[in-house]
PDB file of C-alpha atoms and ligand atoms in Angstrom:
ATOM      1  CA  UNK A 125      45.170 -17.478  -1.699  1.00  0.00           C
ATOM      2  CA  UNK A 126      48.779 -17.234  -0.432  1.00  0.00           C
ATOM      3  CA  UNK A 127      50.800 -14.162   0.345  1.00  0.00           C
ATOM      4  CA  UNK A 128      54.527 -14.312   0.869  1.00  0.00           C
ATOM      5  CA  UNK A 129      55.569 -10.891   2.390  1.00  0.00           C
ATOM      6  CA  UNK A 130      59.310 -10.133   2.441  1.00  0.00           C
ATOM      7  CA  UNK A 131      60.258  -7.485   5.043  1.00  0.00           C
ATOM      8  CA  UNK A 132      63.248  -6.567   7.261  1.00  0.00           C
ATOM      9  CA  UNK A 133      60.735  -5.834  10.124  1.00  0.00           C
ATOM     10  CA  UNK A 134      58.316  -8.899  10.278  1.00  0.00           C
ATOM     11  CA  UNK A 135      57.121  -7.796  13.683  1.00  0.00           C
ATOM     12  CA  UNK A 136      55.190  -4.985  12.196  1.00  0.00           C
ATOM     13  CA  UNK A 137      53.173  -7.457  10.239  1.00  0.00           C
ATOM     14  CA  UNK A 138      52.230  -9.996  12.975  1.00  0.00           C
ATOM     15  CA  UNK A 139      49.417  -8.260  14.876  1.00  0.00           C
ATOM     16  CA  UNK A 140      47.248  -7.241  11.757  1.00  0.00           C
ATOM     17  CA  UNK A 141      46.697 -11.073  11.102  1.00  0.00           C
ATOM     18  CA  UNK A 142      46.206 -12.144  14.770  1.00  0.00           C
ATOM     19  CA  UNK A 143      42.685 -10.626  15.251  1.00  0.00           C
ATOM     20  CA  UNK A 144      39.168 -10.445  13.933  1.00  0.00           C
ATOM     21  CA  UNK A 145      38.382 -11.009  10.358  1.00  0.00           C
ATOM     22  CA  UNK A 146      41.875 -11.670   9.010  1.00  0.00           C
ATOM     23  CA  UNK A 147      42.595 -14.225  11.895  1.00  0.00           C
ATOM     24  CA  UNK A 148      39.464 -16.072  11.067  1.00  0.00           C
ATOM     25  CA  UNK A 149      40.232 -16.162   7.344  1.00  0.00           C
ATOM     26  CA  UNK A 150      43.553 -17.772   8.122  1.00  0.00           C
ATOM     27  CA  UNK A 151      42.096 -20.247  10.580  1.00  0.00           C
ATOM     28  CA  UNK A 152      39.333 -21.277   8.125  1.00  0.00           C
ATOM     29  CA  UNK A 153      42.137 -21.734   5.453  1.00  0.00           C
ATOM     30  CA  UNK A 154      40.885 -18.937   3.005  1.00  0.00           C
ATOM     31  CA  UNK A 155      44.362 -17.436   3.008  1.00  0.00           C
ATOM     32  CA  UNK A 156      47.882 -18.160   4.105  1.00  0.00           C
ATOM     33  CA  UNK A 157      50.375 -15.413   5.147  1.00  0.00           C
ATOM     34  CA  UNK A 158      53.993 -16.152   5.086  1.00  0.00           C
ATOM     35  CA  UNK A 159      56.541 -13.801   6.568  1.00  0.00           C
ATOM     36  CA  UNK A 160      60.116 -13.808   5.313  1.00  0.00           C
ATOM     37  CA  UNK A 161      62.799 -11.898   7.117  1.00  0.00           C
ATOM     38  CA  UNK A 162      65.174 -10.540   4.361  1.00  0.00           C
ATOM     39  CA  UNK A 163      68.130 -11.083   6.941  1.00  0.00           C
ATOM     40  CA  UNK A 164      67.718 -14.649   6.743  1.00  0.00           C
ATOM     41  CA  UNK A 165      68.880 -14.314   3.107  1.00  0.00           C
ATOM     42  CA  UNK A 166      71.923 -12.605   3.774  1.00  0.00           C
ATOM     43  CA  UNK A 167      75.292 -14.546   3.645  1.00  0.00           C
ATOM     44  CA  UNK A 168      77.774 -12.095   5.289  1.00  0.00           C
ATOM     45  CA  UNK A 169      78.182 -12.108   9.037  1.00  0.00           C
ATOM     46  CA  UNK A 170      76.974  -8.399   9.617  1.00  0.00           C
ATOM     47  CA  UNK A 171      73.499  -9.450   8.218  1.00  0.00           C
ATOM     48  CA  UNK A 172      73.738  -6.196   6.048  1.00  0.00           C
ATOM     49  CA  UNK A 173      70.903  -5.837   3.808  1.00  0.00           C
ATOM     50  CA  UNK A 174      71.427  -2.099   2.736  1.00  0.00           C
ATOM     51  CA  UNK A 175      74.187  -0.118   1.672  1.00  0.00           C
ATOM     52  CA  UNK A 176      75.184   3.636   0.526  1.00  0.00           C
ATOM     53  CA  UNK A 177      73.770   5.064  -2.619  1.00  0.00           C
ATOM     54  CA  UNK A 178      76.110   5.005  -5.711  1.00  0.00           C
ATOM     55  CA  UNK A 179      76.507   8.790  -6.777  1.00  0.00           C
ATOM     56  CA  UNK A 180      75.970   9.889  -3.038  1.00  0.00           C
ATOM     57  CA  UNK A 181      72.905  11.186  -1.350  1.00  0.00           C
ATOM     58  CA  UNK A 182      71.244  10.691   1.978  1.00  0.00           C
ATOM     59  CA  UNK A 183      69.687   7.465   2.931  1.00  0.00           C
ATOM     60  CA  UNK A 184      70.579   3.716   2.657  1.00  0.00           C
ATOM     61  CA  UNK A 185      69.215   1.491  -0.311  1.00  0.00           C
ATOM     62  CA  UNK A 186      68.216  -2.134   0.143  1.00  0.00           C
ATOM     63  CA  UNK A 187      70.727  -4.449  -1.665  1.00  0.00           C
ATOM     64  CA  UNK A 188      69.633  -6.623  -4.691  1.00  0.00           C
ATOM     65  CA  UNK A 189      71.213  -9.942  -3.602  1.00  0.00           C
ATOM     66  CA  UNK A 190      69.327 -10.709  -0.494  1.00  0.00           C
ATOM     67  CA  UNK A 191      65.870  -9.841  -2.373  1.00  0.00           C
ATOM     68  CA  UNK A 192      67.084 -11.907  -5.352  1.00  0.00           C
ATOM     69  CA  UNK A 193      67.940 -15.026  -2.963  1.00  0.00           C
ATOM     70  CA  UNK A 194      64.520 -14.781  -1.283  1.00  0.00           C
ATOM     71  CA  UNK A 195      62.331 -14.281  -4.322  1.00  0.00           C
ATOM     72  CA  UNK A 196      64.203 -17.104  -6.175  1.00  0.00           C
ATOM     73  CA  UNK A 197      63.826 -19.454  -3.160  1.00  0.00           C
ATOM     74  CA  UNK A 198      60.041 -18.696  -3.192  1.00  0.00           C
ATOM     75  CA  UNK A 199      59.655 -19.043  -7.047  1.00  0.00           C
ATOM     76  CA  UNK A 200      61.276 -22.470  -6.859  1.00  0.00           C
ATOM     77  CA  UNK A 201      58.494 -23.582  -4.627  1.00  0.00           C
ATOM     78  CA  UNK A 202      55.561 -22.363  -6.651  1.00  0.00           C
ATOM     79  CA  UNK A 203      54.493 -20.005  -9.482  1.00  0.00           C
ATOM     80  CA  UNK A 204      53.505 -16.545  -8.456  1.00  0.00           C
ATOM     81  CA  UNK A 205      50.860 -14.417 -10.102  1.00  0.00           C
ATOM     82  CA  UNK A 206      52.376 -11.115  -8.925  1.00  0.00           C
ATOM     83  CA  UNK A 207      55.588  -9.824  -7.225  1.00  0.00           C
ATOM     84  CA  UNK A 208      54.219  -6.460  -5.692  1.00  0.00           C
ATOM     85  CA  UNK A 209      56.711  -3.713  -4.482  1.00  0.00           C
ATOM     86  CA  UNK A 210      55.056  -1.443  -1.762  1.00  0.00           C
ATOM     87  CA  UNK A 211      56.259   2.111  -2.624  1.00  0.00           C
ATOM     88  CA  UNK A 212      54.823   5.693  -2.505  1.00  0.00           C
ATOM     89  CA  UNK A 213      55.592   6.129  -6.238  1.00  0.00           C
ATOM     90  CA  UNK A 214      53.431   2.974  -7.203  1.00  0.00           C
ATOM     91  CA  UNK A 215      49.776   3.134  -8.405  1.00  0.00           C
ATOM     92  CA  UNK A 216      47.424   4.267  -5.857  1.00  0.00           C
ATOM     93  CA  UNK A 217      45.587   1.485  -4.131  1.00  0.00           C
ATOM     94  CA  UNK A 218      41.801   1.517  -5.237  1.00  0.00           C
ATOM     95  CA  UNK A 219      38.990  -0.891  -4.664  1.00  0.00           C
ATOM     96  CA  UNK A 220      39.355  -2.027  -8.282  1.00  0.00           C
ATOM     97  CA  UNK A 221      42.898  -3.265  -7.545  1.00  0.00           C
ATOM     98  CA  UNK A 222      41.814  -5.183  -4.500  1.00  0.00           C
ATOM     99  CA  UNK A 223      39.036  -6.833  -6.441  1.00  0.00           C
ATOM    100  CA  UNK A 224      41.561  -7.651  -9.259  1.00  0.00           C
ATOM    101  CA  UNK A 225      44.061  -9.128  -6.874  1.00  0.00           C
ATOM    102  CA  UNK A 226      41.485 -11.195  -4.942  1.00  0.00           C
ATOM    103  CA  UNK A 227      41.320 -13.337  -8.055  1.00  0.00           C
ATOM    104  CA  UNK A 228      45.061 -14.398  -7.835  1.00  0.00           C
ATOM    105  CA  UNK A 229      46.388 -17.513  -6.158  1.00  0.00           C
ATOM    106  CA  UNK A 230      49.908 -16.610  -5.050  1.00  0.00           C
ATOM    107  CA  UNK A 231      51.306 -13.214  -4.448  1.00  0.00           C
ATOM    108  CA  UNK A 232      54.834 -11.964  -3.314  1.00  0.00           C
ATOM    109  CA  UNK A 233      54.693  -8.595  -1.390  1.00  0.00           C
ATOM    110  CA  UNK A 234      58.157  -6.763  -1.140  1.00  0.00           C
ATOM    111  CA  UNK A 235      58.138  -4.150   1.558  1.00  0.00           C
ATOM    112  CA  UNK A 236      60.698  -1.407   0.950  1.00  0.00           C
ATOM    113  CA  UNK A 237      62.462   0.283   3.875  1.00  0.00           C
ATOM    114  CA  UNK A 238      65.081   3.079   4.217  1.00  0.00           C
ATOM    115  CA  UNK A 239      65.257   4.926   0.832  1.00  0.00           C
ATOM    116  CA  UNK A 240      63.847   1.900  -0.971  1.00  0.00           C
ATOM    117  CA  UNK A 241      65.236  -1.027  -3.105  1.00  0.00           C
ATOM    118  CA  UNK A 242      68.014  -0.968  -5.628  1.00  0.00           C
ATOM    119  CA  UNK A 243      66.185  -0.065  -9.051  1.00  0.00           C
ATOM    120  CA  UNK A 244      67.417  -3.324 -10.588  1.00  0.00           C
ATOM    121  CA  UNK A 245      65.052  -5.260  -8.297  1.00  0.00           C
ATOM    122  CA  UNK A 246      62.028  -3.256  -9.613  1.00  0.00           C
ATOM    123  CA  UNK A 247      63.261  -3.816 -13.245  1.00  0.00           C
ATOM    124  CA  UNK A 248      63.905  -7.450 -13.043  1.00  0.00           C
ATOM    125  CA  UNK A 249      61.662  -8.912 -10.187  1.00  0.00           C
ATOM    126  CA  UNK A 250      58.640  -6.675  -9.487  1.00  0.00           C
ATOM    127  CA  UNK A 251      55.538  -7.036 -11.673  1.00  0.00           C
ATOM    128  CA  UNK A 252      53.443  -4.403  -9.932  1.00  0.00           C
ATOM    129  CA  UNK A 253      54.056  -1.338  -7.733  1.00  0.00           C
ATOM    130  CA  UNK A 254      51.415  -0.245  -5.325  1.00  0.00           C
ATOM    131  CA  UNK A 255      51.206   2.842  -2.976  1.00  0.00           C
ATOM    132  CA  UNK A 256      48.511   3.168  -0.257  1.00  0.00           C
ATOM    133  CA  UNK A 257      48.281   6.919  -0.693  1.00  0.00           C
ATOM    134  CA  UNK A 258      50.175  10.104  -1.306  1.00  0.00           C
ATOM    135  CA  UNK A 259      52.325  10.264   1.947  1.00  0.00           C
ATOM    136  CA  UNK A 260      55.566   8.603   2.750  1.00  0.00           C
ATOM    137  CA  UNK A 261      55.672   5.882   5.454  1.00  0.00           C
ATOM    138  CA  UNK A 262      58.803   4.589   7.191  1.00  0.00           C
ATOM    139  CA  UNK A 263      58.491   1.365   5.201  1.00  0.00           C
ATOM    140  CA  UNK A 264      56.089  -0.758   3.170  1.00  0.00           C
ATOM    141  CA  UNK A 265      54.798  -2.941   5.940  1.00  0.00           C
ATOM    142  CA  UNK A 266      51.877  -0.981   7.046  1.00  0.00           C
ATOM    143  CA  UNK A 267      50.952  -0.634   3.269  1.00  0.00           C
ATOM    144  CA  UNK A 268      51.351  -4.370   2.905  1.00  0.00           C
ATOM    145  CA  UNK A 269      48.919  -4.958   5.743  1.00  0.00           C
ATOM    146  CA  UNK A 270      46.347  -2.660   4.132  1.00  0.00           C
ATOM    147  CA  UNK A 271      46.667  -4.219   0.882  1.00  0.00           C
ATOM    148  CA  UNK A 272      46.201  -7.689   2.242  1.00  0.00           C
ATOM    149  CA  UNK A 273      43.323  -6.670   4.378  1.00  0.00           C
ATOM    150  CA  UNK A 274      41.569  -5.068   1.333  1.00  0.00           C
ATOM    151  CA  UNK A 275      42.050  -8.144  -0.733  1.00  0.00           C
ATOM    152  CA  UNK A 276      41.417 -10.983   2.115  1.00  0.00           C
ATOM    153  CA  UNK A 277      37.902  -9.526   3.116  1.00  0.00           C
ATOM    154  CA  UNK A 278      36.849 -10.158  -0.553  1.00  0.00           C
ATOM    155  CA  UNK A 279      37.761 -13.890  -0.660  1.00  0.00           C
ATOM    156  CA  UNK A 280      34.722 -16.139  -0.755  1.00  0.00           C
ATOM    157  CA  UNK A 281      33.603 -17.325   2.551  1.00  0.00           C
ATOM    158  CA  UNK A 282      35.787 -14.627   4.546  1.00  0.00           C
ATOM    159  CA  UNK A 283      32.887 -12.355   5.408  1.00  0.00           C
ATOM    160  CA  UNK A 284      29.695 -14.059   6.918  1.00  0.00           C
ATOM    161  CA  UNK A 285      27.304 -12.320   4.691  1.00  0.00           C
ATOM    162  CA  UNK A 286      28.551 -12.818   1.255  1.00  0.00           C
ATOM    163  CA  UNK A 287      26.780  -9.664   0.072  1.00  0.00           C
ATOM    164  CA  UNK A 288      28.364  -7.514   2.632  1.00  0.00           C
ATOM    165  CA  UNK A 289      31.669  -6.925   0.616  1.00  0.00           C
ATOM    166  CA  UNK A 290      29.681  -5.956  -2.418  1.00  0.00           C
ATOM    167  CA  UNK A 291      27.722  -3.126  -0.563  1.00  0.00           C
ATOM    168  CA  UNK A 292      31.108  -1.653   0.656  1.00  0.00           C
ATOM    169  CA  UNK A 293      31.776   1.833  -0.263  1.00  0.00           C
ATOM    170  CA  UNK A 294      33.533   2.035  -3.581  1.00  0.00           C
ATOM    171  CA  UNK A 295      32.218  -1.195  -4.811  1.00  0.00           C
ATOM    172  CA  UNK A 296      30.015   0.570  -7.440  1.00  0.00           C
ATOM    173  CA  UNK A 297      31.999   3.937  -7.300  1.00  0.00           C
ATOM    174  CA  UNK A 298      29.619   5.143  -4.654  1.00  0.00           C
ATOM    175  CA  UNK A 299      30.206   5.770  -0.949  1.00  0.00           C
ATOM    176  CA  UNK A 300      28.175   3.654   1.428  1.00  0.00           C
ATOM    177  CA  UNK A 301      24.713   5.095   2.580  1.00  0.00           C
ATOM    178  CA  UNK A 302      24.457   5.902   6.320  1.00  0.00           C
ATOM    179  CA  UNK A 303      23.679   2.893   8.715  1.00  0.00           C
ATOM    180  CA  UNK A 304      21.806   2.702  11.953  1.00  0.00           C
ATOM    181  CA  UNK A 305      21.015   0.180  14.750  1.00  0.00           C
ATOM    182  CA  UNK A 306      19.050   0.154  17.890  1.00  0.00           C
ATOM    183  CA  UNK A 307      17.621   2.100  19.605  1.00  0.00           C
ATOM    184  CA  UNK A 308      15.287   3.732  17.025  1.00  0.00           C
ATOM    185  CA  UNK A 309      15.506   6.839  19.083  1.00  0.00           C
ATOM    186  CA  UNK A 310      18.481   8.030  21.283  1.00  0.00           C
ATOM    187  CA  UNK A 311      18.536  11.402  23.021  1.00  0.00           C
ATOM    188  CA  UNK A 312      15.616  12.526  20.593  1.00  0.00           C
ATOM    189  CA  UNK A 313      17.834  11.675  17.632  1.00  0.00           C
ATOM    190  CA  UNK A 314      15.658   9.390  15.317  1.00  0.00           C
ATOM    191  CA  UNK A 315      16.563   6.909  12.925  1.00  0.00           C
ATOM    192  CA  UNK A 316      15.137   7.627   9.284  1.00  0.00           C
ATOM    193  CA  UNK A 317      11.582   6.465   9.342  1.00  0.00           C
ATOM    194  CA  UNK A 318      11.840   4.459   6.070  1.00  0.00           C
ATOM    195  CA  UNK A 319      14.310   2.052   7.467  1.00  0.00           C
ATOM    196  CA  UNK A 320      11.837   0.861  10.397  1.00  0.00           C
ATOM    197  CA  UNK A 321       9.030   0.754   7.709  1.00  0.00           C
ATOM    198  CA  UNK A 322       9.730  -2.898   6.549  1.00  0.00           C
ATOM    199  CA  UNK A 323       9.262  -1.615   2.988  1.00  0.00           C
ATOM    200  CA  UNK A 324      12.348  -3.447   1.359  1.00  0.00           C
ATOM    201  CA  UNK A 325      12.182  -1.890  -2.114  1.00  0.00           C
ATOM    202  CA  UNK A 326      11.691   1.793  -0.701  1.00  0.00           C
ATOM    203  CA  UNK A 327      14.636   1.095   1.637  1.00  0.00           C
ATOM    204  CA  UNK A 328      16.819   0.180  -1.162  1.00  0.00           C
ATOM    205  CA  UNK A 329      15.706   3.071  -3.186  1.00  0.00           C
ATOM    206  CA  UNK A 330      16.348   5.354  -0.256  1.00  0.00           C
ATOM    207  CA  UNK A 331      19.931   3.836   0.272  1.00  0.00           C
ATOM    208  CA  UNK A 332      20.487   4.246  -3.321  1.00  0.00           C
ATOM    209  CA  UNK A 333      19.612   7.895  -3.196  1.00  0.00           C
ATOM    210  CA  UNK A 334      21.657   8.485  -0.008  1.00  0.00           C
ATOM    211  CA  UNK A 335      24.758   6.745  -1.530  1.00  0.00           C
ATOM    212  CA  UNK A 336      24.615   8.934  -4.566  1.00  0.00           C
ATOM    213  CA  UNK A 337      23.984  12.297  -2.551  1.00  0.00           C
ATOM    214  CA  UNK A 338      26.932  11.422  -0.134  1.00  0.00           C
ATOM    215  CA  UNK A 339      29.200  10.849  -3.084  1.00  0.00           C
ATOM    216  CA  UNK A 340      28.090  13.964  -4.965  1.00  0.00           C
ATOM    217  CA  UNK A 341      28.760  15.910  -1.696  1.00  0.00           C
ATOM    218  CA  UNK A 342      31.856  14.274  -0.358  1.00  0.00           C
ATOM    219  CA  UNK A 343      33.635  12.680  -3.346  1.00  0.00           C
ATOM    220  CA  UNK A 344      32.359  14.117  -6.665  1.00  0.00           C
ATOM    221  CA  UNK A 345      35.612  12.856  -8.318  1.00  0.00           C
ATOM    222  CA  UNK A 346      34.330   9.258  -8.039  1.00  0.00           C
ATOM    223  CA  UNK A 347      31.300  10.322 -10.363  1.00  0.00           C
ATOM    224  CA  UNK A 348      31.474  10.636 -14.279  1.00  0.00           C
ATOM    225  CA  UNK A 349      30.477  13.939 -15.692  1.00  0.00           C
ATOM    226  CA  UNK A 350      26.972  12.640 -16.733  1.00  0.00           C
ATOM    227  CA  UNK A 351      26.326  11.078 -13.371  1.00  0.00           C
ATOM    228  CA  UNK A 352      26.843  14.598 -11.738  1.00  0.00           C
TER     229      UNK A 352
HETATM  230  N1  ADE B 246      56.338   2.854   1.724  1.00  0.00           N
HETATM  231  C1  ADE B 246      56.423   4.085   1.942  1.00  0.00           C
HETATM  232  N2  ADE B 246      55.346   4.847   1.816  1.00  0.00           N
HETATM  233  C2  ADE B 246      54.416   4.214   1.283  1.00  0.00           C
HETATM  234  C3  ADE B 246      53.111   4.190   0.717  1.00  0.00           C
HETATM  235  N3  ADE B 246      52.426   5.583   0.743  1.00  0.00           N
HETATM  236  N4  ADE B 246      52.408   3.205   0.018  1.00  0.00           N
HETATM  237  C4  ADE B 246      53.029   2.114   0.097  1.00  0.00           C
HETATM  238  N5  ADE B 246      54.351   1.746   0.634  1.00  0.00           N
HETATM  239  C5  ADE B 246      54.996   2.806   1.051  1.00  0.00           C
END
């Protein structure tokens, strides 16, 4: 899978891909991340990428021309499945969206900055708008990193144990059950006995019960009416 991320602050997007699982996913060739500095697509000498709003109002708006140039140059090289704009008024990122996007080949992610982009960019270039939550960030870059992480970990071969992404919280609309490791007792605090029993079917049953109980207590909104 290939991501082309368009941004005015590429520095924000370097470190998330330079460590741990994402770094290895890139090294192993499961994913390519290409950062594009929007300023490289500006023709005027001032490298201006934003301007005042028509009609007045606080905050600068990202201009359409550099974005058009960048997206058009990318599209001349290959076909893209989606052009995603990161914005607080997009659809909220959920596991299902990450699952769906993990099946795509080539994705452009456009990061907004300042007040956002000229509306015509959204109307003519963007195919999907995604928010990472109901709060406003300084720009779309951190959202883009979150989105990429949620997708890349799902790509075949990225996680060592193929089943581990499938047992994540949210994959079956349930929160994950509690997990423990050695020692079996610490400060008198014991690991639930069932987990050290070796009885795999009973352990599975316990995990399912715990996942359901945690979801009911913490995130009942994830359950349908007849699951409650
Ligand atoms: N840009 C600013 N705020 C954002 C958010 N909550 N999600 C995605 N992109 C954003």
